[in-house]
Amino acid sequence: MKKIAVLTSGGDAPGMNAAVRAVVRKAIYDGVEVIGVNRGYAGVIDGDFVKLDKSSVSDIIQRGGTFLRSARCDEFRTKEGRQKAAEQLRKEGVEGLIVIGGDGSFTGAMLLNEETGIRTIGVPATIDNDIACTDDAIGYDTAMNTIIDAISKIRDTASSHERAFVIEAMGRHAGFLTLAAGLAGGAESILVPEMKFDMDKVCENIQAGYEEGKIHSIILVAEGVEMDGQEFTTNRDVNESNAFLIGKEINERTGFETRVSILGHIQRGGSPTGRDRLLASRLGAAAVNAVLSGETNKMVGLIHNKVEVAEIRDAIEGNKEFDEELYELANILSI
Ligand code: F6P
């Protein structure tokens, strides 16, 4: 194999740059040329390619975002779009494509391989950490630390004013990020889509805390939590967030002054943590190993601190187990 391409796609995640750096430098080490694709799958369709050498990935390991940029591409969701993309890659002499992104990006990679034969390898990168076949995805650790930092800051003002705060974290349909950040940030209540919650209990906990002398309460809510049958949708107006409904309920039921804080896209930015840089470096290099050894339609992940190669379909469709014991522990420790 002489030439491969790399792209970042879907919602960006801190550590994507470190992953691109690892792909480029490992490929060069193995004597293979690397093409960077700008703007994800949209850039493949447009032939928006740039040759990457070892210095084009200097000074990026510490940067958030993705210097290759990212996009959600409707045209690539069509068979015609994927055919166009394959033609562009063939014209460029690309023999393998490394896709750094989440489940939507992996679905694109899988269909591209199945329909056109282009070799694809996925590298999991999403703050949601909802991809099966890997313990962690790139960006999750940094986002968790961003939320923990936000909780600490909000707790300062919550205590000053003796308020309850409902804080909404990202995660799309999943609560992995919220659970980890809520436990590590010491939230009084954690609401996630995977676990049914009882509003009476949430309010009783808040009340009990205040009676025992707590002067604040933090309720960390995953954006995917459903309330009163309201479904989660992306790109909704921020005012439709269930966090506002939850905040109103708490205020009405407990009488405590309540504020709502939607953390939003701040969770997707920032310099990646050491842990994310390490993960990105290992998985980026592993993706090059996989494609050069003839693998295709696979994802590289880290399981029990070991690099593993899985079917990309299993990564997308497999059920990432929600850690109910960790959720129980969070409840026990929040008394
Ligand atoms: O998948 C990452 C993510 O940040 C989700 O947590 C969130 O629901 C979604 O992307 C937001 O997407 P966008 O940036 O397109 O609004």
mmCIF file of C-alpha atoms and ligand atoms in Angstrom:
data_model
loop_
_atom_site.group_PDB
_atom_site.id
_atom_site.type_symbol
_atom_site.label_atom_id
_atom_site.label_comp_id
_atom_site.label_asym_id
_atom_site.label_seq_id
_atom_site.Cartn_x
_atom_site.Cartn_y
_atom_site.Cartn_z
ATOM 1 C CA MET A 1 0.000 0.000 0.000
ATOM 2 C CA LYS A 2 1.446 3.358 -1.049
ATOM 3 C CA LYS A 3 -1.132 5.971 -0.186
ATOM 4 C CA ILE A 4 -3.822 6.352 2.481
ATOM 5 C CA ALA A 5 -6.166 9.193 3.433
ATOM 6 C CA VAL A 6 -7.411 10.433 6.788
ATOM 7 C CA LEU A 7 -10.457 12.507 7.712
ATOM 8 C CA THR A 8 -12.331 13.719 10.789
ATOM 9 C CA SER A 9 -16.107 13.632 10.679
ATOM 10 C CA GLY A 10 -19.233 14.381 12.747
ATOM 11 C CA GLY A 11 -19.095 16.318 16.022
ATOM 12 C CA ASP A 12 -15.503 17.269 16.759
ATOM 13 C CA ALA A 13 -13.791 15.928 19.875
ATOM 14 C CA PRO A 14 -10.631 17.070 21.710
ATOM 15 C CA GLY A 15 -7.813 14.760 20.652
ATOM 16 C CA MET A 16 -8.814 14.476 16.981
ATOM 17 C CA ASN A 17 -5.695 16.470 16.056
ATOM 18 C CA ALA A 18 -3.507 14.142 18.099
ATOM 19 C CA ALA A 19 -5.078 11.190 16.256
ATOM 20 C CA VAL A 20 -4.400 12.728 12.819
ATOM 21 C CA ARG A 21 -0.818 13.416 13.911
ATOM 22 C CA ALA A 22 -0.378 9.779 14.906
ATOM 23 C CA VAL A 23 -1.827 8.512 11.615
ATOM 24 C CA VAL A 24 0.441 10.778 9.568
ATOM 25 C CA ARG A 25 3.649 10.094 11.476
ATOM 26 C CA LYS A 26 3.105 6.331 11.769
ATOM 27 C CA ALA A 27 2.288 6.068 8.050
ATOM 28 C CA ILE A 28 5.396 8.076 7.117
ATOM 29 C CA TYR A 29 7.446 5.824 9.423
ATOM 30 C CA ASP A 30 6.050 2.855 7.461
ATOM 31 C CA GLY A 31 6.902 4.496 4.110
ATOM 32 C CA VAL A 32 3.310 5.338 3.161
ATOM 33 C CA GLU A 33 2.068 8.677 1.801
ATOM 34 C CA VAL A 34 -0.848 10.379 3.623
ATOM 35 C CA ILE A 35 -3.539 12.614 2.190
ATOM 36 C CA GLY A 36 -5.626 14.727 4.563
ATOM 37 C CA VAL A 37 -9.261 15.289 3.612
ATOM 38 C CA ASN A 38 -10.733 18.646 4.585
ATOM 39 C CA ARG A 39 -14.332 18.843 5.920
ATOM 40 C CA GLY A 40 -14.978 15.114 6.399
ATOM 41 C CA TYR A 41 -17.040 13.248 3.788
ATOM 42 C CA ALA A 42 -18.032 16.521 2.110
ATOM 43 C CA GLY A 43 -14.348 17.007 1.322
ATOM 44 C CA VAL A 44 -14.031 13.481 -0.112
ATOM 45 C CA ILE A 45 -16.919 14.145 -2.518
ATOM 46 C CA ASP A 46 -15.368 17.499 -3.534
ATOM 47 C CA GLY A 47 -11.821 16.089 -3.787
ATOM 48 C CA ASP A 48 -10.686 18.599 -1.145
ATOM 49 C CA PHE A 49 -7.393 16.845 -0.450
ATOM 50 C CA VAL A 50 -4.094 18.031 0.982
ATOM 51 C CA LYS A 51 -0.806 16.157 1.176
ATOM 52 C CA LEU A 52 0.337 15.812 4.772
ATOM 53 C CA ASP A 53 3.971 15.469 5.775
ATOM 54 C CA LYS A 54 5.470 15.168 9.212
ATOM 55 C CA SER A 55 5.728 18.919 9.712
ATOM 56 C CA SER A 56 2.100 19.551 8.703
ATOM 57 C CA VAL A 57 1.125 17.867 11.970
ATOM 58 C CA SER A 58 3.636 19.732 14.160
ATOM 59 C CA ASP A 59 2.284 21.782 17.038
ATOM 60 C CA ILE A 60 -1.200 20.242 16.973
ATOM 61 C CA ILE A 61 -1.109 17.488 19.617
ATOM 62 C CA GLN A 62 -2.227 20.011 22.271
ATOM 63 C CA ARG A 63 -4.948 21.696 20.203
ATOM 64 C CA GLY A 64 -8.694 21.168 20.538
ATOM 65 C CA GLY A 65 -10.982 20.937 17.493
ATOM 66 C CA THR A 66 -9.698 19.449 14.264
ATOM 67 C CA PHE A 67 -7.414 21.278 11.847
ATOM 68 C CA LEU A 68 -8.855 19.135 9.009
ATOM 69 C CA ARG A 69 -12.264 20.518 9.982
ATOM 70 C CA SER A 70 -15.405 18.432 10.212
ATOM 71 C CA ALA A 71 -18.865 18.331 8.700
ATOM 72 C CA ARG A 72 -22.105 16.387 8.739
ATOM 73 C CA CYS A 73 -22.651 15.619 5.034
ATOM 74 C CA ASP A 74 -26.125 14.851 3.660
ATOM 75 C CA GLU A 75 -24.863 13.960 0.165
ATOM 76 C CA PHE A 76 -22.683 11.191 1.591
ATOM 77 C CA ARG A 77 -25.811 9.625 3.105
ATOM 78 C CA THR A 78 -26.883 8.772 -0.467
ATOM 79 C CA LYS A 79 -25.488 5.917 -2.574
ATOM 80 C CA GLU A 80 -24.652 8.388 -5.364
ATOM 81 C CA GLY A 81 -22.685 10.535 -2.928
ATOM 82 C CA ARG A 82 -20.657 7.544 -1.781
ATOM 83 C CA GLN A 83 -19.962 6.524 -5.409
ATOM 84 C CA LYS A 84 -18.676 10.048 -6.106
ATOM 85 C CA ALA A 85 -16.486 9.855 -3.006
ATOM 86 C CA ALA A 86 -15.009 6.504 -4.078
ATOM 87 C CA GLU A 87 -14.224 7.905 -7.547
ATOM 88 C CA GLN A 88 -12.373 10.859 -6.011
ATOM 89 C CA LEU A 89 -10.332 8.570 -3.759
ATOM 90 C CA ARG A 90 -9.447 6.252 -6.663
ATOM 91 C CA LYS A 91 -8.490 9.208 -8.855
ATOM 92 C CA GLU A 92 -6.121 10.341 -6.090
ATOM 93 C CA GLY A 93 -4.630 6.837 -5.800
ATOM 94 C CA VAL A 94 -5.838 6.389 -2.206
ATOM 95 C CA GLU A 95 -5.953 2.729 -1.181
ATOM 96 C CA GLY A 96 -7.242 3.041 2.365
ATOM 97 C CA LEU A 97 -9.289 5.608 4.317
ATOM 98 C CA ILE A 98 -8.989 6.226 8.048
ATOM 99 C CA VAL A 99 -12.135 7.791 9.514
ATOM 100 C CA ILE A 100 -11.860 9.524 12.893
ATOM 101 C CA GLY A 101 -15.336 10.112 14.325
ATOM 102 C CA GLY A 102 -18.428 8.652 15.966
ATOM 103 C CA ASP A 103 -21.166 6.196 15.007
ATOM 104 C CA GLY A 104 -22.652 8.262 12.160
ATOM 105 C CA SER A 105 -19.198 8.579 10.574
ATOM 106 C CA PHE A 106 -18.642 4.843 11.006
ATOM 107 C CA THR A 107 -21.924 4.037 9.277
ATOM 108 C CA GLY A 108 -20.628 6.089 6.325
ATOM 109 C CA ALA A 109 -17.299 4.229 6.390
ATOM 110 C CA MET A 110 -19.054 0.860 6.469
ATOM 111 C CA LEU A 111 -21.352 1.653 3.537
ATOM 112 C CA LEU A 112 -18.479 3.120 1.527
ATOM 113 C CA ASN A 113 -16.548 -0.111 1.963
ATOM 114 C CA GLU A 114 -19.491 -2.411 1.268
ATOM 115 C CA GLU A 115 -20.645 -0.537 -1.841
ATOM 116 C CA THR A 116 -17.356 0.481 -3.422
ATOM 117 C CA GLY A 117 -14.622 -1.730 -1.938
ATOM 118 C CA ILE A 118 -12.630 1.249 -0.584
ATOM 119 C CA ARG A 119 -10.754 0.000 2.507
ATOM 120 C CA THR A 120 -11.921 1.802 5.642
ATOM 121 C CA ILE A 121 -10.741 1.785 9.259
ATOM 122 C CA GLY A 122 -12.505 3.711 12.050
ATOM 123 C CA VAL A 123 -10.934 5.489 15.015
ATOM 124 C CA PRO A 124 -13.530 6.248 17.740
ATOM 125 C CA ALA A 125 -13.690 9.937 18.660
ATOM 126 C CA THR A 126 -16.765 11.353 20.352
ATOM 127 C CA ILE A 127 -17.331 13.049 23.685
ATOM 128 C CA ASP A 128 -20.518 10.940 24.016
ATOM 129 C CA ASN A 129 -18.408 7.766 24.487
ATOM 130 C CA ASP A 130 -21.301 5.740 23.103
ATOM 131 C CA ILE A 131 -19.317 3.496 20.740
ATOM 132 C CA ALA A 132 -19.198 -0.230 21.515
ATOM 133 C CA CYS A 133 -15.965 -2.299 21.249
ATOM 134 C CA THR A 134 -13.836 0.312 23.014
ATOM 135 C CA ASP A 135 -13.764 1.344 26.656
ATOM 136 C CA ASP A 136 -13.255 5.001 25.801
ATOM 137 C CA ALA A 137 -13.536 7.197 22.732
ATOM 138 C CA ILE A 138 -11.164 10.095 22.051
ATOM 139 C CA GLY A 139 -12.478 13.363 23.545
ATOM 140 C CA TYR A 140 -14.550 11.819 26.326
ATOM 141 C CA ASP A 141 -11.951 12.349 29.056
ATOM 142 C CA THR A 142 -11.409 16.005 28.149
ATOM 143 C CA ALA A 143 -15.167 16.671 28.029
ATOM 144 C CA MET A 144 -15.612 14.947 31.384
ATOM 145 C CA ASN A 145 -12.980 17.230 32.900
ATOM 146 C CA THR A 146 -14.620 20.283 31.341
ATOM 147 C CA ILE A 147 -17.929 19.336 32.972
ATOM 148 C CA ILE A 148 -16.247 18.679 36.332
ATOM 149 C CA ASP A 149 -14.664 22.127 36.156
ATOM 150 C CA ALA A 150 -18.025 23.695 35.292
ATOM 151 C CA ILE A 151 -19.723 21.904 38.209
ATOM 152 C CA SER A 152 -17.090 23.270 40.617
ATOM 153 C CA LYS A 153 -17.604 26.807 39.386
ATOM 154 C CA ILE A 154 -21.374 26.565 39.459
ATOM 155 C CA ARG A 155 -21.226 25.070 42.955
ATOM 156 C CA ASP A 156 -19.438 28.224 44.191
ATOM 157 C CA THR A 157 -22.266 30.471 43.111
ATOM 158 C CA ALA A 158 -24.941 27.897 44.051
ATOM 159 C CA SER A 159 -23.615 27.879 47.631
ATOM 160 C CA SER A 160 -23.409 31.671 47.826
ATOM 161 C CA HIS A 161 -27.081 31.968 46.892
ATOM 162 C CA GLU A 162 -28.322 28.715 48.439
ATOM 163 C CA ARG A 163 -29.712 27.549 45.128
ATOM 164 C CA ALA A 164 -30.356 24.274 43.357
ATOM 165 C CA PHE A 165 -28.765 24.070 39.907
ATOM 166 C CA VAL A 166 -29.841 21.838 37.057
ATOM 167 C CA ILE A 167 -26.847 21.462 34.740
ATOM 168 C CA GLU A 168 -27.302 19.873 31.327
ATOM 169 C CA ALA A 169 -24.457 17.862 29.800
ATOM 170 C CA MET A 170 -24.145 16.594 26.207
ATOM 171 C CA GLY A 171 -24.188 12.946 25.185
ATOM 172 C CA ARG A 172 -26.940 12.780 22.546
ATOM 173 C CA HIS A 173 -29.029 9.693 23.469
ATOM 174 C CA ALA A 174 -26.471 8.375 25.945
ATOM 175 C CA GLY A 175 -25.630 9.099 29.578
ATOM 176 C CA PHE A 176 -22.042 7.779 29.778
ATOM 177 C CA LEU A 177 -20.480 11.247 29.876
ATOM 178 C CA THR A 178 -23.030 12.555 32.398
ATOM 179 C CA LEU A 179 -22.609 9.604 34.747
ATOM 180 C CA ALA A 180 -18.802 9.848 34.815
ATOM 181 C CA ALA A 181 -18.740 13.624 35.204
ATOM 182 C CA GLY A 182 -21.539 13.582 37.770
ATOM 183 C CA LEU A 183 -19.802 11.018 39.941
ATOM 184 C CA ALA A 184 -16.390 12.644 39.656
ATOM 185 C CA GLY A 185 -17.896 16.105 40.149
ATOM 186 C CA GLY A 186 -19.918 15.083 43.220
ATOM 187 C CA ALA A 187 -23.346 15.965 41.808
ATOM 188 C CA GLU A 188 -26.219 15.385 44.251
ATOM 189 C CA SER A 189 -28.395 13.774 41.532
ATOM 190 C CA ILE A 190 -27.532 12.342 38.120
ATOM 191 C CA LEU A 191 -30.268 11.872 35.518
ATOM 192 C CA VAL A 192 -29.468 9.758 32.449
ATOM 193 C CA PRO A 193 -31.620 8.229 29.696
ATOM 194 C CA GLU A 194 -30.513 4.688 30.597
ATOM 195 C CA MET A 195 -32.021 4.796 34.103
ATOM 196 C CA LYS A 196 -35.610 5.648 34.972
ATOM 197 C CA PHE A 197 -35.840 8.414 37.507
ATOM 198 C CA ASP A 198 -38.479 9.413 39.965
ATOM 199 C CA MET A 199 -38.966 13.155 40.309
ATOM 200 C CA ASP A 200 -40.368 12.712 43.837
ATOM 201 C CA LYS A 201 -37.137 11.013 44.902
ATOM 202 C CA VAL A 202 -34.964 13.679 43.263
ATOM 203 C CA CYS A 203 -36.883 16.368 45.165
ATOM 204 C CA GLU A 204 -36.800 14.400 48.437
ATOM 205 C CA ASN A 205 -32.996 14.126 48.133
ATOM 206 C CA ILE A 206 -32.675 17.856 47.580
ATOM 207 C CA GLN A 207 -34.949 18.558 50.542
ATOM 208 C CA ALA A 208 -33.082 16.117 52.794
ATOM 209 C CA GLY A 209 -29.766 17.691 51.826
ATOM 210 C CA TYR A 210 -30.950 21.162 52.737
ATOM 211 C CA GLU A 211 -32.374 19.911 56.037
ATOM 212 C CA GLU A 212 -28.978 18.405 56.859
ATOM 213 C CA GLY A 213 -27.246 21.691 56.186
ATOM 214 C CA LYS A 214 -26.280 21.540 52.497
ATOM 215 C CA ILE A 215 -26.459 24.984 50.987
ATOM 216 C CA HIS A 216 -26.534 23.935 47.348
ATOM 217 C CA SER A 217 -27.674 21.090 45.158
ATOM 218 C CA ILE A 218 -26.341 20.056 41.766
ATOM 219 C CA ILE A 219 -28.566 17.973 39.505
ATOM 220 C CA LEU A 220 -26.588 16.862 36.445
ATOM 221 C CA VAL A 221 -28.915 15.956 33.570
ATOM 222 C CA ALA A 222 -27.969 14.268 30.306
ATOM 223 C CA GLU A 223 -29.423 16.074 27.293
ATOM 224 C CA GLY A 224 -31.023 12.792 26.159
ATOM 225 C CA VAL A 225 -33.176 12.426 29.267
ATOM 226 C CA GLU A 226 -36.841 12.196 28.409
ATOM 227 C CA MET A 227 -39.515 13.760 30.506
ATOM 228 C CA ASP A 228 -43.258 13.559 30.066
ATOM 229 C CA GLY A 229 -42.772 11.621 26.845
ATOM 230 C CA GLN A 230 -40.738 14.388 25.199
ATOM 231 C CA GLU A 231 -38.297 12.878 22.750
ATOM 232 C CA PHE A 232 -34.716 13.998 22.324
ATOM 233 C CA THR A 233 -33.988 15.657 18.989
ATOM 234 C CA THR A 234 -30.755 17.212 17.760
ATOM 235 C CA ASN A 235 -30.602 20.844 16.690
ATOM 236 C CA ARG A 236 -33.583 21.681 18.890
ATOM 237 C CA ASP A 237 -34.012 25.099 20.317
ATOM 238 C CA VAL A 238 -32.117 25.330 23.578
ATOM 239 C CA ASN A 239 -35.315 26.476 25.325
ATOM 240 C CA GLU A 240 -36.889 23.100 24.552
ATOM 241 C CA SER A 241 -34.297 21.421 26.741
ATOM 242 C CA ASN A 242 -35.759 19.106 29.343
ATOM 243 C CA ALA A 243 -33.395 20.668 31.882
ATOM 244 C CA PHE A 244 -35.756 23.668 32.010
ATOM 245 C CA LEU A 245 -38.760 21.436 32.692
ATOM 246 C CA ILE A 246 -36.806 19.617 35.392
ATOM 247 C CA GLY A 247 -35.679 22.903 36.951
ATOM 248 C CA LYS A 248 -39.274 24.181 37.001
ATOM 249 C CA GLU A 249 -40.530 20.980 38.622
ATOM 250 C CA ILE A 250 -37.859 21.149 41.320
ATOM 251 C CA ASN A 251 -38.667 24.754 42.050
ATOM 252 C CA GLU A 252 -42.413 24.107 42.233
ATOM 253 C CA ARG A 253 -42.133 20.951 44.313
ATOM 254 C CA THR A 254 -39.414 22.009 46.778
ATOM 255 C CA GLY A 255 -39.777 25.763 46.816
ATOM 256 C CA PHE A 256 -36.000 26.139 46.420
ATOM 257 C CA GLU A 257 -34.720 28.791 44.121
ATOM 258 C CA THR A 258 -33.518 26.915 41.036
ATOM 259 C CA ARG A 259 -31.354 27.877 38.093
ATOM 260 C CA VAL A 260 -30.595 25.984 34.885
ATOM 261 C CA SER A 261 -27.273 25.925 33.096
ATOM 262 C CA ILE A 262 -26.861 24.307 29.667
ATOM 263 C CA LEU A 263 -23.137 23.681 29.189
ATOM 264 C CA GLY A 264 -23.478 23.218 25.413
ATOM 265 C CA HIS A 265 -20.557 23.248 22.992
ATOM 266 C CA ILE A 266 -18.017 24.347 25.582
ATOM 267 C CA GLN A 267 -17.874 20.583 26.259
ATOM 268 C CA ARG A 268 -16.505 19.915 22.773
ATOM 269 C CA GLY A 269 -13.607 22.382 22.953
ATOM 270 C CA GLY A 270 -10.346 22.767 24.791
ATOM 271 C CA SER A 271 -6.902 21.273 24.827
ATOM 272 C CA PRO A 272 -7.099 17.467 25.111
ATOM 273 C CA THR A 273 -6.096 15.881 28.414
ATOM 274 C CA GLY A 274 -2.990 13.720 28.599
ATOM 275 C CA ARG A 275 -5.245 10.674 28.667
ATOM 276 C CA ASP A 276 -6.974 11.698 25.421
ATOM 277 C CA ARG A 277 -3.653 12.465 23.718
ATOM 278 C CA LEU A 278 -2.354 9.048 24.721
ATOM 279 C CA LEU A 279 -5.484 7.298 23.487
ATOM 280 C CA ALA A 280 -5.457 9.262 20.220
ATOM 281 C CA SER A 281 -1.774 8.471 19.616
ATOM 282 C CA ARG A 282 -2.255 4.762 20.253
ATOM 283 C CA LEU A 283 -5.426 4.410 18.176
ATOM 284 C CA GLY A 284 -4.139 6.565 15.291
ATOM 285 C CA ALA A 285 -1.034 4.376 14.980
ATOM 286 C CA ALA A 286 -3.125 1.205 15.396
ATOM 287 C CA ALA A 287 -5.394 2.299 12.534
ATOM 288 C CA VAL A 288 -2.368 2.562 10.239
ATOM 289 C CA ASN A 289 -1.220 -0.918 11.317
ATOM 290 C CA ALA A 290 -4.693 -2.271 10.619
ATOM 291 C CA VAL A 291 -5.048 -0.791 7.133
ATOM 292 C CA LEU A 292 -1.496 -1.760 6.132
ATOM 293 C CA SER A 293 -2.045 -5.336 7.248
ATOM 294 C CA GLY A 294 -5.021 -5.598 4.906
ATOM 295 C CA GLU A 295 -7.877 -5.080 7.360
ATOM 296 C CA THR A 296 -11.000 -3.310 6.179
ATOM 297 C CA ASN A 297 -14.392 -2.294 7.608
ATOM 298 C CA LYS A 298 -12.885 -2.445 11.096
ATOM 299 C CA MET A 299 -12.559 -0.123 14.092
ATOM 300 C CA VAL A 300 -9.568 0.083 16.390
ATOM 301 C CA GLY A 301 -10.417 0.454 20.079
ATOM 302 C CA LEU A 302 -8.909 0.088 23.508
ATOM 303 C CA ILE A 303 -10.254 -2.643 25.773
ATOM 304 C CA HIS A 304 -8.681 -3.149 29.218
ATOM 305 C CA ASN A 305 -5.803 -0.959 28.027
ATOM 306 C CA LYS A 306 -5.069 -3.175 25.010
ATOM 307 C CA VAL A 307 -5.582 -2.190 21.389
ATOM 308 C CA GLU A 308 -8.268 -4.386 19.812
ATOM 309 C CA VAL A 309 -9.587 -4.501 16.255
ATOM 310 C CA ALA A 310 -13.368 -5.006 15.908
ATOM 311 C CA GLU A 311 -15.873 -5.212 13.065
ATOM 312 C CA ILE A 312 -17.073 -1.670 12.451
ATOM 313 C CA ARG A 313 -20.678 -2.977 12.369
ATOM 314 C CA ASP A 314 -20.272 -4.327 15.916
ATOM 315 C CA ALA A 315 -18.939 -0.953 17.053
ATOM 316 C CA ILE A 316 -22.009 0.798 15.614
ATOM 317 C CA GLU A 317 -24.737 -1.719 16.394
ATOM 318 C CA GLY A 318 -23.270 -3.376 19.480
ATOM 319 C CA ASN A 319 -24.717 -2.439 22.792
ATOM 320 C CA LYS A 320 -22.315 -0.399 24.904
ATOM 321 C CA GLU A 321 -23.178 -1.521 28.389
ATOM 322 C CA PHE A 322 -24.261 1.172 30.789
ATOM 323 C CA ASP A 323 -22.479 0.704 34.113
ATOM 324 C CA GLU A 324 -25.382 0.397 36.544
ATOM 325 C CA GLU A 325 -23.023 -0.345 39.440
ATOM 326 C CA LEU A 326 -21.272 2.961 38.849
ATOM 327 C CA TYR A 327 -24.665 4.663 38.788
ATOM 328 C CA GLU A 328 -25.570 3.011 42.104
ATOM 329 C CA LEU A 329 -22.229 4.096 43.552
ATOM 330 C CA ALA A 330 -22.881 7.677 42.472
ATOM 331 C CA ASN A 331 -26.218 7.553 44.326
ATOM 332 C CA ILE A 332 -24.632 6.057 47.441
ATOM 333 C CA LEU A 333 -21.869 8.659 47.528
ATOM 334 C CA SER A 334 -24.147 11.629 46.927
ATOM 335 C CA ILE A 335 -26.039 11.383 50.255
HETATM 336 O O1 F6P B 1 -22.027 13.725 19.236
HETATM 337 C C1 F6P B 1 -21.416 14.816 19.853
HETATM 338 C C2 F6P B 1 -22.435 15.867 20.199
HETATM 339 O O2 F6P B 1 -21.740 16.930 20.826
HETATM 340 C C3 F6P B 1 -23.608 15.405 21.065
HETATM 341 O O3 F6P B 1 -23.264 15.274 22.416
HETATM 342 C C4 F6P B 1 -24.627 16.491 20.771
HETATM 343 O O4 F6P B 1 -25.941 16.019 20.974
HETATM 344 C C5 F6P B 1 -24.388 16.791 19.312
HETATM 345 O O5 F6P B 1 -23.050 16.372 19.025
HETATM 346 C C6 F6P B 1 -24.535 18.248 18.942
HETATM 347 O O6 F6P B 1 -24.367 18.357 17.580
HETATM 348 P P1 F6P B 1 -24.154 19.747 16.814
HETATM 349 O O7 F6P B 1 -22.781 20.251 17.145
HETATM 350 O O8 F6P B 1 -24.299 19.378 15.376
HETATM 351 O O9 F6P B 1 -25.206 20.662 17.329
#
